[in-house]
mmCIF file of C-alpha atoms in Angstrom:
data_model
loop_
_atom_site.group_PDB
_atom_site.id
_atom_site.type_symbol
_atom_site.label_atom_id
_atom_site.label_comp_id
_atom_site.label_asym_id
_atom_site.label_seq_id
_atom_site.Cartn_x
_atom_site.Cartn_y
_atom_site.Cartn_z
ATOM 1 C CA MET P 903 -1.532 -54.837 -1.018
ATOM 2 C CA LEU P 904 -2.956 -52.834 -3.922
ATOM 3 C CA LYS P 905 -2.418 -49.104 -3.947
ATOM 4 C CA THR P 906 -5.495 -46.973 -4.410
ATOM 5 C CA PRO P 907 -5.452 -44.051 -6.914
ATOM 6 C CA VAL P 908 -5.647 -41.654 -3.974
ATOM 7 C CA SER P 909 -2.496 -43.059 -2.393
ATOM 8 C CA VAL P 910 -0.663 -42.867 -5.736
ATOM 9 C CA LEU P 911 -1.615 -39.199 -6.156
ATOM 10 C CA PHE P 912 -0.558 -38.480 -2.589
ATOM 11 C CA THR P 913 2.836 -40.089 -3.215
ATOM 12 C CA LEU P 914 3.347 -38.028 -6.379
ATOM 13 C CA ALA P 915 2.435 -34.848 -4.508
ATOM 14 C CA LEU P 916 5.034 -35.659 -1.852
ATOM 15 C CA LEU P 917 7.676 -36.128 -4.547
ATOM 16 C CA LEU P 918 6.924 -32.685 -5.920
ATOM 17 C CA LEU P 919 7.161 -31.075 -2.492
ATOM 18 C CA THR P 920 10.496 -32.720 -1.688
ATOM 19 C CA ALA P 921 12.139 -31.399 -4.884
ATOM 20 C CA GLY P 922 12.560 -27.884 -3.533
ATOM 21 C CA CYS P 923 16.386 -27.940 -3.320
ATOM 22 C CA TRP P 924 17.175 -29.035 -6.881
ATOM 23 C CA ASP P 925 18.709 -25.638 -7.777
ATOM 24 C CA ARG P 926 20.456 -24.947 -4.484
ATOM 25 C CA VAL P 927 23.831 -23.217 -4.623
ATOM 26 C CA GLU P 928 26.040 -23.088 -1.535
ATOM 27 C CA ILE P 929 26.649 -19.561 -0.296
ATOM 28 C CA ASP P 930 30.439 -19.890 -0.539
ATOM 29 C CA GLU P 931 30.076 -20.768 -4.229
ATOM 30 C CA ARG P 932 28.159 -17.640 -5.221
ATOM 31 C CA GLY P 933 29.746 -14.683 -6.975
ATOM 32 C CA PHE P 934 28.244 -11.738 -5.107
ATOM 33 C CA VAL P 935 28.025 -8.706 -7.425
ATOM 34 C CA ILE P 936 27.570 -5.465 -5.478
ATOM 35 C CA GLY P 937 28.264 -2.914 -8.213
ATOM 36 C CA VAL P 938 27.996 -2.600 -11.994
ATOM 37 C CA ALA P 939 29.415 0.157 -14.205
ATOM 38 C CA ILE P 940 28.378 0.588 -17.850
ATOM 39 C CA ASP P 941 30.574 2.457 -20.338
ATOM 40 C CA VAL P 942 31.118 2.860 -24.052
ATOM 41 C CA PRO P 943 33.996 0.546 -25.092
ATOM 42 C CA LYS P 944 37.290 2.308 -25.732
ATOM 43 C CA SER P 945 37.494 0.503 -29.067
ATOM 44 C CA SER P 946 34.332 0.726 -31.159
ATOM 45 C CA GLN P 947 35.380 -2.144 -33.435
ATOM 46 C CA LYS P 948 33.157 -5.184 -33.360
ATOM 47 C CA PRO P 949 34.721 -8.640 -32.914
ATOM 48 C CA GLU P 950 35.693 -10.368 -36.131
ATOM 49 C CA GLN P 951 33.247 -12.878 -37.558
ATOM 50 C CA GLY P 952 34.336 -16.447 -36.982
ATOM 51 C CA LYS P 953 32.873 -18.009 -40.093
ATOM 52 C CA ALA P 954 31.138 -17.221 -43.355
ATOM 53 C CA GLY P 955 27.585 -16.015 -43.003
ATOM 54 C CA ALA P 956 28.102 -14.891 -39.409
ATOM 55 C CA GLU P 957 27.656 -11.292 -40.508
ATOM 56 C CA LYS P 958 23.930 -12.052 -40.734
ATOM 57 C CA ASN P 959 23.712 -12.853 -37.035
ATOM 58 C CA PRO P 960 21.444 -10.486 -35.053
ATOM 59 C CA ARG P 961 23.455 -7.744 -33.393
ATOM 60 C CA GLY P 962 22.632 -4.762 -31.252
ATOM 61 C CA LYS P 963 23.064 -1.219 -32.499
ATOM 62 C CA ALA P 964 25.453 -0.333 -29.676
ATOM 63 C CA ARG P 965 28.229 -2.002 -27.711
ATOM 64 C CA TYR P 966 28.837 -1.722 -23.996
ATOM 65 C CA ALA P 967 31.761 -2.273 -21.670
ATOM 66 C CA VAL P 968 30.360 -3.541 -18.378
ATOM 67 C CA THR P 969 32.446 -3.727 -15.209
ATOM 68 C CA TYR P 970 31.290 -5.939 -12.335
ATOM 69 C CA GLN P 971 32.520 -5.640 -8.765
ATOM 70 C CA PHE P 972 32.583 -9.019 -7.030
ATOM 71 C CA VAL P 973 33.078 -9.478 -3.307
ATOM 72 C CA VAL P 974 36.065 -11.629 -2.323
ATOM 73 C CA THR P 975 34.453 -12.942 0.841
ATOM 74 C CA GLY P 976 37.581 -14.666 2.158
ATOM 75 C CA LYS P 977 39.396 -11.330 2.484
ATOM 76 C CA LEU P 978 36.642 -9.372 4.206
ATOM 77 C CA GLN P 979 37.876 -10.488 7.631
ATOM 78 C CA ASN P 980 41.439 -9.272 7.123
ATOM 79 C CA ALA P 981 42.225 -6.428 9.477
ATOM 80 C CA GLY P 982 43.432 -3.077 8.277
ATOM 81 C CA GLY P 983 41.141 -2.531 5.279
ATOM 82 C CA SER P 984 41.567 -3.360 1.610
ATOM 83 C CA ASN P 985 44.507 -0.947 1.239
ATOM 84 C CA ASN P 986 46.625 -2.598 3.906
ATOM 85 C CA PRO P 987 49.661 -4.242 2.269
ATOM 86 C CA GLY P 988 49.433 -7.999 2.507
ATOM 87 C CA SER P 989 45.736 -8.066 3.220
ATOM 88 C CA GLY P 990 44.711 -8.109 -0.450
ATOM 89 C CA GLN P 991 41.657 -6.495 -1.948
ATOM 90 C CA ALA P 992 38.284 -7.702 -0.718
ATOM 91 C CA TYR P 993 36.832 -7.139 -4.179
ATOM 92 C CA LEU P 994 37.464 -8.061 -7.808
ATOM 93 C CA ASN P 995 36.552 -5.915 -10.828
ATOM 94 C CA LEU P 996 35.960 -7.690 -14.139
ATOM 95 C CA THR P 997 35.108 -5.953 -17.429
ATOM 96 C CA SER P 998 33.510 -7.557 -20.491
ATOM 97 C CA GLU P 999 32.186 -6.127 -23.741
ATOM 98 C CA GLY P 1000 29.217 -6.947 -25.922
ATOM 99 C CA ASP P 1001 26.077 -5.628 -27.573
ATOM 100 C CA ALA P 1002 23.665 -6.991 -24.927
ATOM 101 C CA LEU P 1003 24.047 -6.969 -21.156
ATOM 102 C CA PHE P 1004 22.501 -10.420 -20.812
ATOM 103 C CA ASP P 1005 25.136 -11.800 -23.202
ATOM 104 C CA ILE P 1006 27.915 -9.967 -21.344
ATOM 105 C CA ASP P 1007 26.659 -11.485 -18.100
ATOM 106 C CA LYS P 1008 26.936 -14.991 -19.567
ATOM 107 C CA GLN P 1009 30.462 -14.296 -20.854
ATOM 108 C CA LEU P 1010 31.660 -14.144 -17.249
ATOM 109 C CA ALA P 1011 31.094 -17.899 -16.941
ATOM 110 C CA GLY P 1012 34.324 -18.365 -18.903
ATOM 111 C CA ARG P 1013 36.306 -15.958 -16.731
ATOM 112 C CA THR P 1014 35.324 -16.513 -13.115
ATOM 113 C CA SER P 1015 34.747 -19.590 -10.993
ATOM 114 C CA ARG P 1016 31.684 -18.016 -9.370
ATOM 115 C CA PHE P 1017 28.825 -16.970 -11.607
ATOM 116 C CA PRO P 1018 27.309 -13.489 -10.958
ATOM 117 C CA TYR P 1019 24.647 -13.326 -8.244
ATOM 118 C CA TYR P 1020 22.740 -10.033 -8.046
ATOM 119 C CA GLU P 1021 20.582 -10.161 -4.922
ATOM 120 C CA HIS P 1022 23.064 -7.922 -3.090
ATOM 121 C CA LEU P 1023 23.565 -5.398 -5.898
ATOM 122 C CA LYS P 1024 23.894 -1.887 -4.468
ATOM 123 C CA VAL P 1025 25.046 0.393 -7.298
ATOM 124 C CA ILE P 1026 24.469 0.740 -11.053
ATOM 125 C CA ALA P 1027 26.660 3.453 -12.600
ATOM 126 C CA ILE P 1028 25.999 4.611 -16.185
ATOM 127 C CA SER P 1029 28.435 6.858 -18.002
ATOM 128 C CA GLU P 1030 27.196 10.211 -19.238
ATOM 129 C CA GLU P 1031 28.342 9.251 -22.744
ATOM 130 C CA ILE P 1032 25.749 6.473 -22.791
ATOM 131 C CA ALA P 1033 23.030 8.466 -21.020
ATOM 132 C CA ARG P 1034 23.213 11.269 -23.614
ATOM 133 C CA LYS P 1035 22.288 8.865 -26.435
ATOM 134 C CA GLU P 1036 18.613 8.589 -27.298
ATOM 135 C CA HIS P 1037 16.855 5.663 -25.558
ATOM 136 C CA GLU P 1038 20.159 4.204 -24.281
ATOM 137 C CA PHE P 1039 19.492 4.930 -20.601
ATOM 138 C CA ALA P 1040 16.367 2.749 -20.687
ATOM 139 C CA ARG P 1041 18.038 0.074 -22.813
ATOM 140 C CA VAL P 1042 20.902 -0.581 -20.424
ATOM 141 C CA LEU P 1043 18.519 -0.806 -17.468
ATOM 142 C CA ASP P 1044 16.243 -3.346 -19.171
ATOM 143 C CA PHE P 1045 18.430 -6.280 -18.102
ATOM 144 C CA PHE P 1046 18.388 -5.208 -14.453
ATOM 145 C CA LEU P 1047 14.617 -4.686 -14.454
ATOM 146 C CA ARG P 1048 13.951 -8.150 -15.891
ATOM 147 C CA GLU P 1049 16.469 -10.111 -13.819
ATOM 148 C CA PRO P 1050 14.548 -11.993 -11.056
ATOM 149 C CA GLU P 1051 17.488 -11.780 -8.635
ATOM 150 C CA MET P 1052 17.731 -7.999 -8.896
ATOM 151 C CA ARG P 1053 16.716 -5.721 -6.026
ATOM 152 C CA ARG P 1054 14.682 -2.705 -7.067
ATOM 153 C CA SER P 1055 16.363 -0.761 -4.269
ATOM 154 C CA ALA P 1056 19.678 -0.705 -6.174
ATOM 155 C CA LYS P 1057 20.862 2.884 -6.619
ATOM 156 C CA VAL P 1058 21.435 4.309 -10.098
ATOM 157 C CA PHE P 1059 23.993 7.010 -10.950
ATOM 158 C CA VAL P 1060 25.063 8.915 -14.029
ATOM 159 C CA THR P 1061 28.800 9.540 -14.015
ATOM 160 C CA GLU P 1062 30.955 12.221 -15.543
ATOM 161 C CA GLY P 1063 33.722 10.369 -17.343
ATOM 162 C CA GLU P 1064 34.019 6.601 -17.290
ATOM 163 C CA ALA P 1065 31.682 4.843 -14.870
ATOM 164 C CA ARG P 1066 34.232 2.115 -14.153
ATOM 165 C CA ASN P 1067 36.439 4.702 -12.413
ATOM 166 C CA LEU P 1068 33.970 4.752 -9.519
ATOM 167 C CA LEU P 1069 34.562 1.053 -8.900
ATOM 168 C CA ASN P 1070 38.315 1.638 -8.731
ATOM 169 C CA VAL P 1071 38.155 4.215 -5.938
ATOM 170 C CA GLU P 1072 40.227 3.317 -2.866
ATOM 171 C CA PRO P 1073 38.321 4.566 0.204
ATOM 172 C CA SER P 1074 40.340 4.836 3.372
ATOM 173 C CA ASN P 1075 37.520 3.746 5.673
ATOM 174 C CA GLU P 1076 35.871 0.957 3.657
ATOM 175 C CA LYS P 1077 37.074 -2.330 2.226
ATOM 176 C CA LEU P 1078 34.585 -2.284 -0.643
ATOM 177 C CA PRO P 1079 34.391 0.739 -2.988
ATOM 178 C CA VAL P 1080 30.704 0.119 -3.707
ATOM 179 C CA MET P 1081 29.770 0.210 -0.018
ATOM 180 C CA TYR P 1082 31.541 3.569 0.291
ATOM 181 C CA ILE P 1083 29.691 4.901 -2.806
ATOM 182 C CA ASN P 1084 26.398 3.566 -1.462
ATOM 183 C CA SER P 1085 26.883 5.397 1.845
ATOM 184 C CA VAL P 1086 27.832 8.691 0.158
ATOM 185 C CA SER P 1087 24.643 8.589 -1.938
ATOM 186 C CA GLU P 1088 22.502 8.485 1.222
ATOM 187 C CA ASN P 1089 23.789 11.775 2.646
ATOM 188 C CA SER P 1090 21.111 13.995 1.102
ATOM 189 C CA GLY P 1091 19.608 14.450 4.546
ATOM 190 C CA LYS P 1092 22.786 16.260 5.597
ATOM 191 C CA ASN P 1093 23.219 18.453 2.519
ATOM 192 C CA ALA P 1094 20.345 20.032 0.580
ATOM 193 C CA ARG P 1095 22.536 20.280 -2.520
ATOM 194 C CA ILE P 1096 22.582 16.494 -2.820
ATOM 195 C CA LEU P 1097 19.731 14.838 -4.691
ATOM 196 C CA PRO P 1098 17.996 12.023 -2.760
ATOM 197 C CA GLU P 1099 19.168 8.619 -3.944
ATOM 198 C CA THR P 1100 17.518 7.375 -7.148
ATOM 199 C CA LYS P 1101 16.507 3.742 -6.984
ATOM 200 C CA LEU P 1102 15.968 1.272 -9.807
ATOM 201 C CA GLY P 1103 12.301 0.680 -8.947
ATOM 202 C CA ASP P 1104 11.486 4.403 -8.937
ATOM 203 C CA ILE P 1105 13.206 4.894 -12.298
ATOM 204 C CA HIS P 1106 11.147 2.039 -13.739
ATOM 205 C CA GLU P 1107 7.958 3.897 -12.839
ATOM 206 C CA TYR P 1108 9.215 7.053 -14.538
ATOM 207 C CA LEU P 1109 10.151 5.114 -17.662
ATOM 208 C CA LEU P 1110 6.778 3.393 -17.852
ATOM 209 C CA GLY P 1111 4.958 6.708 -17.455
ATOM 210 C CA GLN P 1112 7.332 8.445 -19.900
ATOM 211 C CA ARG P 1113 7.897 11.141 -17.277
ATOM 212 C CA SER P 1114 11.094 13.154 -16.985
ATOM 213 C CA PHE P 1115 13.161 12.639 -13.844
ATOM 214 C CA VAL P 1116 16.547 13.312 -12.276
ATOM 215 C CA VAL P 1117 19.327 10.935 -11.283
ATOM 216 C CA GLN P 1118 22.198 11.462 -8.876
ATOM 217 C CA ARG P 1119 25.355 12.512 -10.732
ATOM 218 C CA MET P 1120 28.645 11.233 -9.374
ATOM 219 C CA MET P 1121 32.245 11.622 -10.446
ATOM 220 C CA SER P 1122 35.660 10.462 -9.370
ATOM 221 C CA ALA P 1123 37.597 13.049 -7.406
ATOM 222 C CA GLU P 1124 41.212 13.905 -8.185
ATOM 223 C CA ASP P 1125 42.104 11.963 -5.074
ATOM 224 C CA ARG P 1126 41.633 8.240 -5.817
ATOM 225 C CA HIS P 1127 40.444 7.776 -2.242
ATOM 226 C CA GLU P 1128 37.077 9.491 -2.742
ATOM 227 C CA VAL P 1129 34.192 10.255 -5.089
ATOM 228 C CA LYS P 1130 32.007 13.340 -5.333
ATOM 229 C CA LEU P 1131 28.265 13.804 -5.773
ATOM 230 C CA GLU P 1132 27.848 16.759 -8.120
ATOM 231 C CA GLY P 1133 24.317 17.892 -8.964
ATOM 232 C CA ALA P 1134 21.817 15.840 -10.949
ATOM 233 C CA ALA P 1135 21.382 14.432 -14.447
ATOM 234 C CA VAL P 1136 18.044 15.308 -16.092
ATOM 235 C CA ILE P 1137 16.518 12.436 -18.115
ATOM 236 C CA ARG P 1138 13.747 13.235 -20.593
ATOM 237 C CA GLY P 1139 10.707 10.998 -20.343
ATOM 238 C CA GLU P 1140 9.905 10.983 -24.048
ATOM 239 C CA ASN P 1141 13.156 9.292 -25.146
ATOM 240 C CA SER P 1142 15.010 8.415 -21.894
ATOM 241 C CA GLN P 1143 17.873 10.654 -22.976
ATOM 242 C CA MET P 1144 19.974 12.836 -20.725
ATOM 243 C CA ALA P 1145 19.041 16.429 -21.509
ATOM 244 C CA GLY P 1146 21.728 17.984 -19.345
ATOM 245 C CA ALA P 1147 22.930 18.416 -15.785
ATOM 246 C CA LEU P 1148 21.937 20.602 -12.852
ATOM 247 C CA GLY P 1149 24.631 22.135 -10.687
ATOM 248 C CA PRO P 1150 24.702 21.898 -6.876
ATOM 249 C CA GLU P 1151 22.745 25.120 -6.307
ATOM 250 C CA GLU P 1152 20.176 24.184 -8.966
ATOM 251 C CA THR P 1153 19.807 20.781 -7.319
ATOM 252 C CA GLU P 1154 19.068 22.546 -4.034
ATOM 253 C CA GLY P 1155 16.388 24.582 -5.809
ATOM 254 C CA LEU P 1156 14.886 21.437 -7.298
ATOM 255 C CA ASN P 1157 14.778 19.783 -3.863
ATOM 256 C CA LEU P 1158 12.840 22.798 -2.566
ATOM 257 C CA LEU P 1159 10.373 22.651 -5.471
ATOM 258 C CA THR P 1160 9.763 18.918 -5.139
ATOM 259 C CA GLY P 1161 9.575 18.894 -1.340
ATOM 260 C CA LYS P 1162 12.690 16.726 -1.005
ATOM 261 C CA PHE P 1163 14.651 19.417 0.818
ATOM 262 C CA ARG P 1164 15.140 17.858 4.248
ATOM 263 C CA THR P 1165 17.634 20.104 5.949
ATOM 264 C CA GLY P 1166 20.271 22.457 4.631
ATOM 265 C CA ILE P 1167 21.678 25.939 4.621
ATOM 266 C CA VAL P 1168 20.428 29.033 2.807
ATOM 267 C CA LYS P 1169 22.913 31.882 2.493
ATOM 268 C CA ALA P 1170 21.129 35.215 2.766
ATOM 269 C CA GLU P 1171 22.499 38.718 2.329
ATOM 270 C CA VAL P 1172 21.568 41.260 5.017
ATOM 271 C CA LYS P 1173 22.975 44.802 4.682
ATOM 272 C CA ASP P 1174 25.602 43.570 2.227
ATOM 273 C CA GLU P 1175 26.860 40.916 4.660
ATOM 274 C CA LEU P 1176 26.345 37.159 4.736
ATOM 275 C CA VAL P 1177 23.957 35.469 7.161
ATOM 276 C CA VAL P 1178 23.722 31.669 6.992
ATOM 277 C CA CYS P 1179 20.389 30.080 7.911
ATOM 278 C CA ASP P 1180 20.137 26.415 8.852
ATOM 279 C CA LEU P 1181 16.656 25.425 7.631
ATOM 280 C CA PHE P 1182 14.440 22.381 7.371
ATOM 281 C CA LEU P 1183 11.410 22.071 5.122
ATOM 282 C CA LYS P 1184 8.150 22.114 7.052
ATOM 283 C CA LYS P 1185 5.649 22.041 4.201
ATOM 284 C CA ARG P 1186 5.437 22.299 0.420
ATOM 285 C CA THR P 1187 2.139 22.622 -1.464
ATOM 286 C CA ILE P 1188 1.228 23.047 -5.132
ATOM 287 C CA ASN P 1189 -1.921 24.750 -6.371
ATOM 288 C CA ALA P 1190 -2.762 24.828 -10.091
ATOM 289 C CA ASP P 1191 -5.060 27.219 -11.933
ATOM 290 C CA VAL P 1192 -6.263 25.150 -14.913
ATOM 291 C CA SER P 1193 -8.814 27.637 -16.262
ATOM 292 C CA ASN P 1194 -6.582 27.947 -19.337
ATOM 293 C CA PRO P 1195 -5.238 24.421 -20.032
ATOM 294 C CA GLN P 1196 -2.743 25.753 -22.601
ATOM 295 C CA ARG P 1197 -1.178 28.073 -20.011
ATOM 296 C CA ILE P 1198 -1.621 26.562 -16.578
ATOM 297 C CA ARG P 1199 -0.533 28.662 -13.610
ATOM 298 C CA PHE P 1200 1.186 26.891 -10.696
ATOM 299 C CA ARG P 1201 1.705 28.366 -7.264
ATOM 300 C CA ILE P 1202 4.263 26.523 -5.164
ATOM 301 C CA ARG P 1203 4.279 27.436 -1.472
ATOM 302 C CA ILE P 1204 7.372 26.543 0.533
ATOM 303 C CA GLU P 1205 7.368 26.794 4.326
ATOM 304 C CA ALA P 1206 10.706 26.411 6.097
ATOM 305 C CA GLU P 1207 11.880 26.844 9.673
ATOM 306 C CA GLY P 1208 15.286 26.949 11.263
ATOM 307 C CA ALA P 1209 17.998 28.895 12.987
ATOM 308 C CA VAL P 1210 20.735 31.433 12.359
ATOM 309 C CA GLY P 1211 23.812 29.294 11.933
ATOM 310 C CA GLU P 1212 26.361 32.013 11.237
ATOM 311 C CA SER P 1213 26.390 35.761 10.757
ATOM 312 C CA TYR P 1214 28.969 38.070 9.207
ATOM 313 C CA GLN P 1215 26.756 41.102 9.851
ATOM 314 C CA GLN P 1216 28.360 42.314 13.073
ATOM 315 C CA SER P 1217 25.844 45.095 13.762
ATOM 316 C CA LEU P 1218 22.823 42.798 13.552
ATOM 317 C CA GLU P 1219 21.117 42.229 16.919
ATOM 318 C CA VAL P 1220 19.235 38.985 16.349
ATOM 319 C CA LEU P 1221 17.160 39.276 19.546
ATOM 320 C CA LYS P 1222 15.225 42.142 18.005
ATOM 321 C CA ARG P 1223 12.143 41.317 15.968
ATOM 322 C CA LYS P 1224 13.146 43.753 13.243
ATOM 323 C CA SER P 1225 16.478 41.991 12.737
ATOM 324 C CA VAL P 1226 14.820 38.564 12.575
ATOM 325 C CA ASP P 1227 12.351 39.886 9.984
ATOM 326 C CA MET P 1228 15.268 41.105 7.856
ATOM 327 C CA ILE P 1229 16.918 37.680 7.992
ATOM 328 C CA GLU P 1230 13.671 35.866 7.123
ATOM 329 C CA GLN P 1231 12.971 38.162 4.173
ATOM 330 C CA ALA P 1232 16.534 37.806 2.899
ATOM 331 C CA ALA P 1233 16.288 34.005 3.081
ATOM 332 C CA GLU P 1234 12.963 34.106 1.217
ATOM 333 C CA ARG P 1235 14.513 36.196 -1.559
ATOM 334 C CA GLU P 1236 17.335 33.678 -1.861
ATOM 335 C CA ILE P 1237 14.875 30.769 -2.122
ATOM 336 C CA VAL P 1238 13.020 32.604 -4.904
ATOM 337 C CA ARG P 1239 16.289 33.204 -6.732
ATOM 338 C CA ILE P 1240 17.569 29.618 -6.705
ATOM 339 C CA THR P 1241 14.170 28.083 -7.499
ATOM 340 C CA LYS P 1242 13.573 30.465 -10.408
ATOM 341 C CA ALA P 1243 16.969 29.529 -11.831
ATOM 342 C CA VAL P 1244 16.132 25.811 -11.931
ATOM 343 C CA VAL P 1245 12.612 26.463 -13.281
ATOM 344 C CA ARG P 1246 14.076 28.502 -16.115
ATOM 345 C CA LYS P 1247 16.589 25.781 -16.943
ATOM 346 C CA LEU P 1248 14.039 22.940 -16.907
ATOM 347 C CA GLN P 1249 11.440 24.851 -18.921
ATOM 348 C CA HIS P 1250 13.592 26.466 -21.574
ATOM 349 C CA ASP P 1251 16.976 24.728 -21.720
ATOM 350 C CA PHE P 1252 15.989 21.113 -21.100
ATOM 351 C CA GLN P 1253 12.200 21.222 -21.724
ATOM 352 C CA ALA P 1254 11.818 18.430 -19.186
ATOM 353 C CA ASP P 1255 9.341 18.395 -16.293
ATOM 354 C CA ALA P 1256 11.658 16.964 -13.642
ATOM 355 C CA MET P 1257 9.634 18.863 -10.998
ATOM 356 C CA GLY P 1258 6.693 16.467 -11.308
ATOM 357 C CA LEU P 1259 4.110 19.120 -12.200
ATOM 358 C CA GLY P 1260 2.542 16.799 -14.772
ATOM 359 C CA ALA P 1261 2.114 14.111 -12.133
ATOM 360 C CA ASN P 1262 0.423 16.681 -9.895
ATOM 361 C CA LEU P 1263 -2.036 17.551 -12.676
ATOM 362 C CA GLN P 1264 -2.719 13.893 -13.355
ATOM 363 C CA GLN P 1265 -3.541 13.307 -9.701
ATOM 364 C CA ASN P 1266 -5.547 16.457 -8.930
ATOM 365 C CA HIS P 1267 -6.918 17.610 -12.311
ATOM 366 C CA TYR P 1268 -7.369 14.391 -14.223
ATOM 367 C CA LYS P 1269 -9.918 15.678 -16.763
ATOM 368 C CA VAL P 1270 -7.588 18.480 -17.795
ATOM 369 C CA TRP P 1271 -4.644 16.101 -17.867
ATOM 370 C CA LYS P 1272 -6.480 13.762 -20.242
ATOM 371 C CA ARG P 1273 -6.791 16.664 -22.682
ATOM 372 C CA ILE P 1274 -3.229 17.950 -22.529
ATOM 373 C CA GLY P 1275 -1.143 15.011 -21.237
ATOM 374 C CA ASP P 1276 0.109 13.961 -24.679
ATOM 375 C CA ASN P 1277 1.330 17.505 -25.311
ATOM 376 C CA TRP P 1278 2.801 18.242 -21.900
ATOM 377 C CA GLU P 1279 6.472 17.480 -22.602
ATOM 378 C CA LYS P 1280 6.234 16.736 -26.307
ATOM 379 C CA GLY P 1281 4.135 17.970 -29.207
ATOM 380 C CA LYS P 1282 2.919 21.438 -28.196
ATOM 381 C CA ARG P 1283 5.000 21.222 -24.974
ATOM 382 C CA TYR P 1284 2.583 22.982 -22.627
ATOM 383 C CA PHE P 1285 5.092 22.498 -19.790
ATOM 384 C CA THR P 1286 7.344 25.149 -21.330
ATOM 385 C CA GLN P 1287 4.413 27.595 -21.492
ATOM 386 C CA CYS P 1288 3.014 27.279 -17.972
ATOM 387 C CA GLU P 1289 3.609 29.935 -15.298
ATOM 388 C CA ILE P 1290 5.308 28.889 -12.083
ATOM 389 C CA GLN P 1291 5.224 31.171 -9.058
ATOM 390 C CA VAL P 1292 7.197 30.338 -5.917
ATOM 391 C CA GLU P 1293 6.006 31.721 -2.582
ATOM 392 C CA PRO P 1294 8.430 30.940 0.268
ATOM 393 C CA ARG P 1295 7.822 31.539 3.959
ATOM 394 C CA VAL P 1296 10.803 31.318 6.301
ATOM 395 C CA ILE P 1297 10.478 31.365 10.094
ATOM 396 C CA ILE P 1298 13.596 31.742 12.249
ATOM 397 C CA ARG P 1299 12.965 29.918 15.519
ATOM 398 C CA ARG P 1300 16.439 30.123 17.049
ATOM 399 C CA THR P 1301 19.186 32.716 16.787
ATOM 400 C CA GLY P 1302 22.010 30.939 18.588
ATOM 401 C CA THR P 1303 23.584 31.611 21.974
ATOM 402 C CA VAL P 1304 24.822 35.126 21.192
ATOM 403 C CA ASN P 1305 22.920 38.258 20.293
ATOM 404 C CA ARG P 1306 25.687 39.942 18.327
ATOM 405 C CA SER P 1307 29.251 39.095 17.330
ATOM 406 C CA ASN P 1308 32.039 41.553 18.018
ATOM 407 C CA ARG P 1309 34.302 42.776 15.253
#
C-alpha cells in the first residue's frame, strides 16, 4: 500500500512530538544549587599559561571566587539537624575561581558528579569588595539573569567581609545554611529597620533603567550559628557601583519614605523620658511641585497608626487626650528626624536617588522628566538640588491595658 504525502507528514509530526524527553535528567542525578557567594580571590595571580601564545587568549578584567552550596539530598532525612554528630552535613560548599561566572560554572563538571542545577536557587551573596568596584555588581549578575534555569525570585545580598562566610554558617534550627539565610531576609515585616528582600528580577529592572536602588546588607555574626541583617547597600544606577551603606536607623527612615515600612517601633521622647510607639504605615503619598524643573519640591506625607507599646514616663496618663497628643507629636518629630537624616545622606553623601523620586516624576510628570531625566542622577544632578519635605501624621489608637505605670 502506497503512503500518501499527507500520511508521511503526519508520521514525521508524530516523531517530533515523541522526542520531548531527549534531555531528561533524573531528579536524583541533579546537583541542586541553593546558594551562591561571589568574592574577590584571595590570590590575585592569574593561572599560568599552558603554552606559547596563550597570553593572547581573551580574558576578563577581573577574577572571581565563586562558592556554590549544593544540597546533599540523601542526608536531609537524618534526624537531629546538620550539626548532629554522625548525621553529616546536608550540604556541600564548593569554590572555584575564574574571570567569567559561566566558565566557573563549567569548571564544576570536573569536580562534582552532579552538574549545577539552578531552578531552586534562593540566595546570591556578593561581597562588598566587589560591589564597590565600578560596574562589577551588574557584571556578576549577568550570568544569573541570562541563565534559563534561574528564578528571578532569588534574593540578592551585599555582604560585609567575604560572602562565602554566609554559606558556612551553622544554624541550630536548620539543616541548610541558605534556607536559614533566606528566612532571615523575609523578616522585614517584623522589624522596620530591615530592608524588604531584594530579588533578582527587581534588580534587573533597576539596572535596565539605570536607577539607583538599595540591597539588603548581611554579615556573619561573631557566633558561627547566626548571621545578621545590618542596614542596606546603596547601588548607583549610573555605574552599578556601591556608593555606601545605610545604618539600621537610616534604613528605617528609607522604608518610611518609600512606603515599605510595614510595622515597627518609633522611640519618642516625652518630657525627657522614652515612650515606645508600635506603629504600622497606613498611607504614604508623594506630591511634586515641578514649576521649577531645576529645583523640584517634593512633599512626602506619611500617615501611621498604632499603640503605646512601652512608657518610661511614669507621670503620663495616657487616657487623657492631652497626653496622647504629646505622644503623637513626639513620634512625628522622631519620624522627621530619621527621614531627614537618610535624605541628607542620599542627596549629598551618595548622590543616589534610592528613594525612587525619579520614578515618581517619570510616572506622574512625564513631560518634565523627559527634559531633566538625563541629568537627574548624573550630569547636572538635579536630584541633589531638589527640596524634600516630610509631613508625618501619627494617630495613637490604643494605649495598652494600664493608664499609668507606678514608679
